[in-house]
Coordinates of N, CA and C in Angstrom, one line a residue:
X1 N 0.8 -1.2 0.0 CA 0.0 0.0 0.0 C 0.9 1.2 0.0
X2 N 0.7 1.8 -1.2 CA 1.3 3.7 -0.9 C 1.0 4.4 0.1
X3 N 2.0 5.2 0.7 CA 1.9 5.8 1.7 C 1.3 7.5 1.2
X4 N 0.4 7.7 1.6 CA -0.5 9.0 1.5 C 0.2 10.2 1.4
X5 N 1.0 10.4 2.7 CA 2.2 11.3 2.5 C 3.1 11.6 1.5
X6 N 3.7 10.7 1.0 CA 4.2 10.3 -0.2 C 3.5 10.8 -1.5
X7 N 2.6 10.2 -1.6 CA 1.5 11.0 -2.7 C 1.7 12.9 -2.9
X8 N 1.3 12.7 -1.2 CA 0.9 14.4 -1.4 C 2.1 15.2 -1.8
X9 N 3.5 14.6 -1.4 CA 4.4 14.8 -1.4 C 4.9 15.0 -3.2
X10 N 4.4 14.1 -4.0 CA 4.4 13.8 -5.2 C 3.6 15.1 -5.9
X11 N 2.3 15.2 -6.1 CA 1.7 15.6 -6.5 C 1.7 17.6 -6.1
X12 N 2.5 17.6 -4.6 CA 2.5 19.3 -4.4 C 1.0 19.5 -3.6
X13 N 0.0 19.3 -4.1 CA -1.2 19.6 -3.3 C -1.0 19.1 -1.8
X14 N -1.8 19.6 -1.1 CA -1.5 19.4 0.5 C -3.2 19.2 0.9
X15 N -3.8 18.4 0.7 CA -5.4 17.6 0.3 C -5.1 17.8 2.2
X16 N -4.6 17.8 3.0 CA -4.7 17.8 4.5 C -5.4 19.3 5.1
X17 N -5.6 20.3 3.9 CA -5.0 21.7 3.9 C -6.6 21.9 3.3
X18 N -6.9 20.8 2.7 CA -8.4 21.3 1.7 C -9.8 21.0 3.0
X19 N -9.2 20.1 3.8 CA -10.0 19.0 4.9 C -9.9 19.8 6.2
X20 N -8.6 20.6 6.4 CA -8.8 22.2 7.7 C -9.8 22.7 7.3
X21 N -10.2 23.0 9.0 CA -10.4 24.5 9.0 C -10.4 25.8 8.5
X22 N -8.6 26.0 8.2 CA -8.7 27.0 7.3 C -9.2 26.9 6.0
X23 N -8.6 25.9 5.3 CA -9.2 25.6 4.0 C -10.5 25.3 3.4
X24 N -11.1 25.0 4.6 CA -12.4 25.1 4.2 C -13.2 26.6 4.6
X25 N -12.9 27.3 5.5 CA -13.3 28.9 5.6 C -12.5 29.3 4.5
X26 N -11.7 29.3 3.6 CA -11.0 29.8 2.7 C -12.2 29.5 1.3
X27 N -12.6 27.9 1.2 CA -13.2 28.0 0.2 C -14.9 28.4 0.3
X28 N -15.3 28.7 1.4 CA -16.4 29.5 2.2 C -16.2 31.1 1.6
X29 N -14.9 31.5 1.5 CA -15.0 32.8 1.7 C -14.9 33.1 0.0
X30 N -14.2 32.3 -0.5 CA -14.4 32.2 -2.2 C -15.6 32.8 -2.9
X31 N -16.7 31.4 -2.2 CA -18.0 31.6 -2.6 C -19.1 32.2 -2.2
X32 N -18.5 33.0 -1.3 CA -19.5 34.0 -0.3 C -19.5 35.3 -0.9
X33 N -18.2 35.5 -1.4 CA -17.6 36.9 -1.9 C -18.0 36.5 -3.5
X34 N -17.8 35.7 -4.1 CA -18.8 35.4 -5.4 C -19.5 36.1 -5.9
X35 N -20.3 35.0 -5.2 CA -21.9 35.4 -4.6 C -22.3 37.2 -4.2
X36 N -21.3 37.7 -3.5 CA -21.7 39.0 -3.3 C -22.0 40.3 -4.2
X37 N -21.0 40.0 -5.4 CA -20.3 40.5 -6.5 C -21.2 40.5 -7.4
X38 N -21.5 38.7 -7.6 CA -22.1 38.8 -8.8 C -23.6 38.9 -8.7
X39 N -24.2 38.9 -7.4 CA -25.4 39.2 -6.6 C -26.2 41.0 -7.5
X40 N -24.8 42.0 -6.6 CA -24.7 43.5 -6.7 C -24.8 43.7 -8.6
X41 N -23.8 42.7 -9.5 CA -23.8 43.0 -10.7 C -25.2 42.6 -11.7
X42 N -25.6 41.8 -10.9 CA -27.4 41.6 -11.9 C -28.3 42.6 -11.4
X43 N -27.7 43.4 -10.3 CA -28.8 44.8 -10.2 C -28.1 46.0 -11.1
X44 N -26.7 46.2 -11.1 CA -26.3 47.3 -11.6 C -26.4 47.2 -12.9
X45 N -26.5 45.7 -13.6 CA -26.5 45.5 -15.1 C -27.9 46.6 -15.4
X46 N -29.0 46.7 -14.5 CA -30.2 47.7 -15.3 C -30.6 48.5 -14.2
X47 N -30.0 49.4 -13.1 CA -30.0 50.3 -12.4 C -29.2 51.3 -13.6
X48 N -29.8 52.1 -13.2 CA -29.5 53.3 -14.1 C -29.1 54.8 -13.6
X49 N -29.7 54.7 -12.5 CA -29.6 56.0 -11.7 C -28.2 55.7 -11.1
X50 N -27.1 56.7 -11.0 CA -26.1 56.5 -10.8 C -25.8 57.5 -8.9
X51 N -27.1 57.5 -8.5 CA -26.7 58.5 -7.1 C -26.1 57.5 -6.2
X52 N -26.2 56.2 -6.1 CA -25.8 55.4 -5.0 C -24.4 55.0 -6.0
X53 N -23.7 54.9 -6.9 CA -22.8 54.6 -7.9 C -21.6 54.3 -6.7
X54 N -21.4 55.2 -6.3 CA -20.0 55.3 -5.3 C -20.2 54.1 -4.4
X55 N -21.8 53.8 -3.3 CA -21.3 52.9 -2.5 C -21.5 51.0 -3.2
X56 N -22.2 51.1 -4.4 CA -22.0 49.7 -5.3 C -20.5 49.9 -5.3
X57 N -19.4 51.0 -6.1 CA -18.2 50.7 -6.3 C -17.4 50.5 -5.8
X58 N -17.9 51.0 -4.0 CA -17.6 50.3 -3.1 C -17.3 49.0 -2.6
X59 N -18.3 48.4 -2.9 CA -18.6 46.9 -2.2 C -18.1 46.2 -3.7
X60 N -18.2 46.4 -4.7 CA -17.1 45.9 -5.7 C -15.6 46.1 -5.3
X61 N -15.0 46.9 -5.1 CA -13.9 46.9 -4.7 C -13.5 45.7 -3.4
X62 N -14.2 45.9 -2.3 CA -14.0 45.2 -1.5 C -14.4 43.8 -1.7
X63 N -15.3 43.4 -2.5 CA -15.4 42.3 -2.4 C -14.8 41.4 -3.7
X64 N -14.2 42.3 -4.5 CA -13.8 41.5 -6.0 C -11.8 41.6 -5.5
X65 N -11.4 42.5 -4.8 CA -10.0 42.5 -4.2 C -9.7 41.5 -3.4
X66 N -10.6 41.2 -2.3 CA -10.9 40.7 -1.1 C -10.9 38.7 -1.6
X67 N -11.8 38.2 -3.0 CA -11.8 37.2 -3.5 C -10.6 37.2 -4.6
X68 N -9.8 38.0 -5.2 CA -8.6 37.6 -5.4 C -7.8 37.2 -4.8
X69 N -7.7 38.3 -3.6 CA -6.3 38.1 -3.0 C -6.8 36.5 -1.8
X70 N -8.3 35.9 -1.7 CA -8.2 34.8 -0.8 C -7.7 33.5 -2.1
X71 N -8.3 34.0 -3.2 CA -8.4 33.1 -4.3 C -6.4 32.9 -4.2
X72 N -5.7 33.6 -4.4 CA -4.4 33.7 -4.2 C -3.7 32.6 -3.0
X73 N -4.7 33.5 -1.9 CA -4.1 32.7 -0.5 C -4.6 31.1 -0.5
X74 N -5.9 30.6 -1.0 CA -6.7 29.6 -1.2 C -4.6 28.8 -1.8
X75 N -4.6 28.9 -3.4 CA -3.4 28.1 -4.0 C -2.1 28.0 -3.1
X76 N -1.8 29.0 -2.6 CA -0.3 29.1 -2.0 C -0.4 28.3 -1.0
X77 N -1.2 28.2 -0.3 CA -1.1 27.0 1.0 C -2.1 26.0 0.2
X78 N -2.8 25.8 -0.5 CA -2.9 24.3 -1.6 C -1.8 23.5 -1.8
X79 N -0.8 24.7 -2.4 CA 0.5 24.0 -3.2 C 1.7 24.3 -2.4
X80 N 1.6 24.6 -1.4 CA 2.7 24.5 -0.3 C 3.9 25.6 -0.8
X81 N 3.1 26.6 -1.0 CA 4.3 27.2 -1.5 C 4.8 28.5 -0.6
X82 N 3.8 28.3 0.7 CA 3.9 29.4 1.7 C 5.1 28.8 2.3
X83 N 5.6 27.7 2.6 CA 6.5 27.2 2.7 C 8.2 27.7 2.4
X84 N 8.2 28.6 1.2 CA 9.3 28.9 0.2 C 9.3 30.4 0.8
X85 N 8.5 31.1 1.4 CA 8.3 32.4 2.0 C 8.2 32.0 3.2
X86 N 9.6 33.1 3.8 CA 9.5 33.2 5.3 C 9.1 34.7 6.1
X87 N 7.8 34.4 6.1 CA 7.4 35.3 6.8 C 6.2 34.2 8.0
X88 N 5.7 35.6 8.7 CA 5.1 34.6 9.8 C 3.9 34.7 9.4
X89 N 3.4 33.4 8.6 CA 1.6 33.3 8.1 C 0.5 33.6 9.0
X90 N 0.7 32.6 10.1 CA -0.2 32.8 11.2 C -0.4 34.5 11.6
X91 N 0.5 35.2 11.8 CA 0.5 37.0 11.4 C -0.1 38.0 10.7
X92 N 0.2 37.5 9.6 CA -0.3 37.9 8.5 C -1.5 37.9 8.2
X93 N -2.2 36.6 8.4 CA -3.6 36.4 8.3 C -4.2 36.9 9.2
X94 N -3.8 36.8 10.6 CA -4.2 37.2 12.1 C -4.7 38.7 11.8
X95 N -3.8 39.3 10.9 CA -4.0 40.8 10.0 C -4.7 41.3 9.2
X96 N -4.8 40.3 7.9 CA -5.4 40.4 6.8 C -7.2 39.7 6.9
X97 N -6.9 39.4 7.7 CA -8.3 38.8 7.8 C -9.0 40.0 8.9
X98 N -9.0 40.7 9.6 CA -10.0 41.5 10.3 C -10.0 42.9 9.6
X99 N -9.1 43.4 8.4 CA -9.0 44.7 7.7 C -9.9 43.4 6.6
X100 N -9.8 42.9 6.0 CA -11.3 42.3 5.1 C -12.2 42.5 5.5
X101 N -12.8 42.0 7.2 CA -13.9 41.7 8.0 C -14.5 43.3 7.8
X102 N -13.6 44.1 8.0 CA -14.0 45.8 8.2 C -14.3 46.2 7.1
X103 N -13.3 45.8 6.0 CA -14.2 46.5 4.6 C -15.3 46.0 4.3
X104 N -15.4 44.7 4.4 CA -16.7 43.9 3.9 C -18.3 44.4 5.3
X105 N -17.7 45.0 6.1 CA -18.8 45.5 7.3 C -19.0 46.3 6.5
X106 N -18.3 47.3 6.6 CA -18.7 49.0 5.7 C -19.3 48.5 4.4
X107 N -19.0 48.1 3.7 CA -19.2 48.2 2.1 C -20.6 47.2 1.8
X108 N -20.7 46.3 2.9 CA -22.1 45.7 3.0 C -23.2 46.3 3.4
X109 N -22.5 47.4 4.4 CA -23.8 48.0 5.7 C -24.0 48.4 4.5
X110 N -23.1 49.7 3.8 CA -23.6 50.7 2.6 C -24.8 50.4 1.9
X111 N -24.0 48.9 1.0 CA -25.2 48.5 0.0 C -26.9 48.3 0.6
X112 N -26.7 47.8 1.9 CA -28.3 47.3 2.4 C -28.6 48.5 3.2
X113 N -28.0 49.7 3.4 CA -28.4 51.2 3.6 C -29.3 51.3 1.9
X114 N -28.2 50.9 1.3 CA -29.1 51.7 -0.1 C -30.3 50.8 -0.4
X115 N -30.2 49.7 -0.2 CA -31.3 48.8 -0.3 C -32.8 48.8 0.2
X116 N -32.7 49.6 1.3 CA -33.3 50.5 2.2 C -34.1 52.0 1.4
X117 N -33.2 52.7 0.9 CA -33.6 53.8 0.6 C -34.2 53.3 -1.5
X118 N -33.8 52.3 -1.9 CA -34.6 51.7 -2.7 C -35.8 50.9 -2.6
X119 N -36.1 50.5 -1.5 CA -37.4 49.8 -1.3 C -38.7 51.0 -0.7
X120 N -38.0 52.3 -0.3 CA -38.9 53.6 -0.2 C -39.0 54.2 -1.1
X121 N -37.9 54.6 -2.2 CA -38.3 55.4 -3.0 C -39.5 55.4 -3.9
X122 N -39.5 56.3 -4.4 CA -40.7 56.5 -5.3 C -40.4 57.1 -7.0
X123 N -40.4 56.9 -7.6 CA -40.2 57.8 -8.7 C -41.6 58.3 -9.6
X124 N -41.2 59.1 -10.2 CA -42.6 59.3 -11.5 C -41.8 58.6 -12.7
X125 N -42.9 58.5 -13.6 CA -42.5 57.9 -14.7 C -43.0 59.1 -15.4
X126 N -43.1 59.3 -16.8 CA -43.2 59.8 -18.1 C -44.3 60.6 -17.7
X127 N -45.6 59.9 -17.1 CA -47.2 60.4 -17.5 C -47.4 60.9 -16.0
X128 N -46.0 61.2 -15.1 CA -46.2 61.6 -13.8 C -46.7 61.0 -12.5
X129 N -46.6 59.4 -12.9 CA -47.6 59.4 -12.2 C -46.7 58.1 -11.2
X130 N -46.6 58.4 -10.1 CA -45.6 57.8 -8.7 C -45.4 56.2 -9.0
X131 N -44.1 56.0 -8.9 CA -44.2 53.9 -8.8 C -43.0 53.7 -7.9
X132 N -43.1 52.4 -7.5 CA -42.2 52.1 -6.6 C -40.6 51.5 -7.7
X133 N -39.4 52.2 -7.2 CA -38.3 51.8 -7.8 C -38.1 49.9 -7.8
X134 N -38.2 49.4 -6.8 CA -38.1 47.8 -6.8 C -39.7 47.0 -7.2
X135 N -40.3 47.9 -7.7 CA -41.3 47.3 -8.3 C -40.9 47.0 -10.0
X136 N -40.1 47.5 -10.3 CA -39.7 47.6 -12.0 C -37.6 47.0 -11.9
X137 N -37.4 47.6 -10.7 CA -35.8 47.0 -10.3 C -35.4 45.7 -9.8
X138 N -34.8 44.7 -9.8 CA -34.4 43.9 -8.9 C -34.1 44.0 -7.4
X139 N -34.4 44.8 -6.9 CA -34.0 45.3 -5.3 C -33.3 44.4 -4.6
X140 N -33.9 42.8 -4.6 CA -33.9 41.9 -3.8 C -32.1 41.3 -4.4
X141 N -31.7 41.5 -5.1 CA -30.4 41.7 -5.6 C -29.3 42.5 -4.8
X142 N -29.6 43.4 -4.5 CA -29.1 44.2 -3.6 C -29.6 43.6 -2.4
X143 N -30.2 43.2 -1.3 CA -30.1 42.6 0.0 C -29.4 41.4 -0.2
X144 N -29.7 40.7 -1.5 CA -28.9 39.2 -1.2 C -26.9 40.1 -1.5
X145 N -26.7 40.7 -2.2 CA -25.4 41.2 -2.6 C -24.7 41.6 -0.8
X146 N -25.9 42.3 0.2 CA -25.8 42.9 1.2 C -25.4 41.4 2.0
X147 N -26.3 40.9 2.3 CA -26.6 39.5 2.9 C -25.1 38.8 3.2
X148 N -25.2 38.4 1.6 CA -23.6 37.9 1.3 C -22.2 38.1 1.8
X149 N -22.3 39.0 1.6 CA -21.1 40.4 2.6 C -21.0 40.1 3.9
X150 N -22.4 40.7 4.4 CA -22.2 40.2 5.6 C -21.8 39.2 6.2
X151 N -22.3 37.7 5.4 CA -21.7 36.5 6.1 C -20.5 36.4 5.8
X152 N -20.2 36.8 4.6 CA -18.4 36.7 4.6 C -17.8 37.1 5.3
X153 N -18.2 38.4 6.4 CA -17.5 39.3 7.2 C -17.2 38.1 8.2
X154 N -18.7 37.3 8.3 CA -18.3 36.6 9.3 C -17.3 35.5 9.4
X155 N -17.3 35.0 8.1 CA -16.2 34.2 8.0 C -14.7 34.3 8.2
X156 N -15.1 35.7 7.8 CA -13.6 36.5 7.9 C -13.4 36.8 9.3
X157 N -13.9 37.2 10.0 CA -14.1 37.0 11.4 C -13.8 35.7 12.3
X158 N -14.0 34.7 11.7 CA -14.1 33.3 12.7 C -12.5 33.3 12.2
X159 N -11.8 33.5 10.7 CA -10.7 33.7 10.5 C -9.7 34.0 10.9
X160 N -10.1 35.3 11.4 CA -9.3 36.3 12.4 C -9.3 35.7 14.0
X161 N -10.2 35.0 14.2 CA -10.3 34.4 15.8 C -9.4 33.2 15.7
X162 N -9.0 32.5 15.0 CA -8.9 30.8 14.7 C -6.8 31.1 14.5
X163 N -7.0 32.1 13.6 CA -5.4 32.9 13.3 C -4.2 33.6 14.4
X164 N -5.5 34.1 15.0 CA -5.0 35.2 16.4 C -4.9 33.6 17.7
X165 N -5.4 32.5 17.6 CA -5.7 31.3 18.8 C -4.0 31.0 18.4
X166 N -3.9 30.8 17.3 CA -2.8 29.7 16.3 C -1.8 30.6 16.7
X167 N -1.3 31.8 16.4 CA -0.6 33.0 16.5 C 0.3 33.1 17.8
X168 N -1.2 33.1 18.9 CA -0.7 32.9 20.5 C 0.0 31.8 21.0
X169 N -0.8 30.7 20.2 CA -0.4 29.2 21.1 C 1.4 29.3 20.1
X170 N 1.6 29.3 19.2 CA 3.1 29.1 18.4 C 3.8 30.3 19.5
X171 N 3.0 31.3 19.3 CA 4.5 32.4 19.5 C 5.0 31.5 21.4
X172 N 3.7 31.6 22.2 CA 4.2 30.7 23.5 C 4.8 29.9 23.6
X173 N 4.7 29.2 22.3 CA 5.3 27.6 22.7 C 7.0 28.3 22.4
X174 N 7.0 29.2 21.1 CA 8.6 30.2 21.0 C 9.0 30.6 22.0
X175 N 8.6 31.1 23.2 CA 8.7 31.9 23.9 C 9.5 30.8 25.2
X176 N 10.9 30.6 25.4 CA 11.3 30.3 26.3 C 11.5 30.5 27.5
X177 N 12.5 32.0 27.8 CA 12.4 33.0 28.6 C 11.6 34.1 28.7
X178 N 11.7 34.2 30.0 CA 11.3 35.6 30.7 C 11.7 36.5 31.1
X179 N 11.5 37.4 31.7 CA 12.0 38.7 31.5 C 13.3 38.7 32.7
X180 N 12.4 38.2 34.0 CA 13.2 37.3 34.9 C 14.5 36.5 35.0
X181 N 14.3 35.8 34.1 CA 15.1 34.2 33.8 C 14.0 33.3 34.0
X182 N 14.9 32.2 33.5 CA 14.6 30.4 34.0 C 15.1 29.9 34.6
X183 N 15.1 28.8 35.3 CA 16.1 27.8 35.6 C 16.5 26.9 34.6
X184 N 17.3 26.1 34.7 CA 17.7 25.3 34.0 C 17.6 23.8 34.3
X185 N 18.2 23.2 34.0 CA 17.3 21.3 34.3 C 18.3 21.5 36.0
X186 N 19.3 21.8 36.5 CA 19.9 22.1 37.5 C 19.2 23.3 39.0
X187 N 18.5 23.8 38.2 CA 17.9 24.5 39.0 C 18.1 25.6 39.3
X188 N 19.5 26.0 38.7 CA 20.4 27.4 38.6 C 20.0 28.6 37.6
X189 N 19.8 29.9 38.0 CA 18.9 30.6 37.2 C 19.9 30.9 35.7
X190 N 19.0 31.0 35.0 CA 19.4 30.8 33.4 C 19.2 32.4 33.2
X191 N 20.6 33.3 32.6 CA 20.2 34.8 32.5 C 19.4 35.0 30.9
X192 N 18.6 35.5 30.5 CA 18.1 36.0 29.0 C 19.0 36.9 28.3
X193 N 19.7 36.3 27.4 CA 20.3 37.2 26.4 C 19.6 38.9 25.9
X194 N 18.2 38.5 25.5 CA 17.5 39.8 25.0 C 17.6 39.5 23.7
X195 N 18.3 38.1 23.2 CA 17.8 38.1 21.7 C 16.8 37.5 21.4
X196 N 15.8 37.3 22.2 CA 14.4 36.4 21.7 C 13.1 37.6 21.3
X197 N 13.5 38.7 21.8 CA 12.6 39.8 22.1 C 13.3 40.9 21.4

């Protein structure tokens, strides 16, 4: 029987990496942010009024940047290639994950703010006479585009909690000395250089 390790070892993919936690909040966050994008783009394809323009280009920004750069992060720990870069991941993410969470708050509240002020409006048409904008609009495009966002934040969030757990427990386990000293297996106090800190 082949050994599994070996395989994965073969092939580059890290199938241990698809079956996490993270990797599966990674491919959660793929298709949440998708979904959000292409949600907001089947309303703006026949919205026409350009007054809300800036906070759609908003939540496109955040959320088409936001699904690159996971789409990015998604392959590099697939193919183990975070590995070949030494920087501290657990960090990084601990980072990049709650500045997403924040744009995707703002840029979602915005949209389902305007989603709001579209399910009130009123316009006249031609012969003057009052209709409702989401009566002739897709409105419900824009809450699900809002919706979407939101849960991603959340994902992005459990991200940031799961990164920041991972972050603490490694840097502790790094963490030999104190500021104090140690003892040593003798029981003699051990002085701290100051290069760990």
């Amino acid at each position: 029987m082949e050994d599994p390790n070996l395989q994965m070892r073969q092939t580059g993919l890290d199938f241990n990496y698809l079956k996490s936690v993270p990797g599966l909040l990674k491919i959660l966050e793929i298709l949440g942010l998708l979904l959000a994008f292409a949600c907001l783009s089947g309303f703006t394809l026949h919205y026409t009024d350009s007054r809300y323009g800036g906070r759609f280009d908003f939540f496109y920004f955040a959320t088409i940047t936001s699904w690159l750069v996971v789409i990015f992060l998604f392959i590099l720990f697939l193919l183990r290639l975070y590995e070949r870069i030494a920087i501290n991941w657990n960090f990084f993410m601990a980072v990049y994950s709650p500045v997403t969470a924040f744009l995707l708050l703002l840029a979602s509240s915005l949209v389902l703010d305007t989603a709001i002020h579209l399910r009130r409006a009123e316009n006249k048409d031609g012969s003057g006479a009052y209709f409702r904008v989401c009566t002739v609009e897709p409105c419900g495009n824009v809450e699900a585009a809002g919706a979407f966002g939101i849960i991603t934040m959340v994902l992005f969030a459990v991200d940031t909690v799961l990164f920041c757990l991972k972050n603490r427990n490694t840097s502790a386990a790094k963490q030999q000395t104190s500021f104090e000293g140690d003892n040593n297996d003798d029981g003699q106090p051990v002085e701290s250089t100051g290069a760990e800190y």
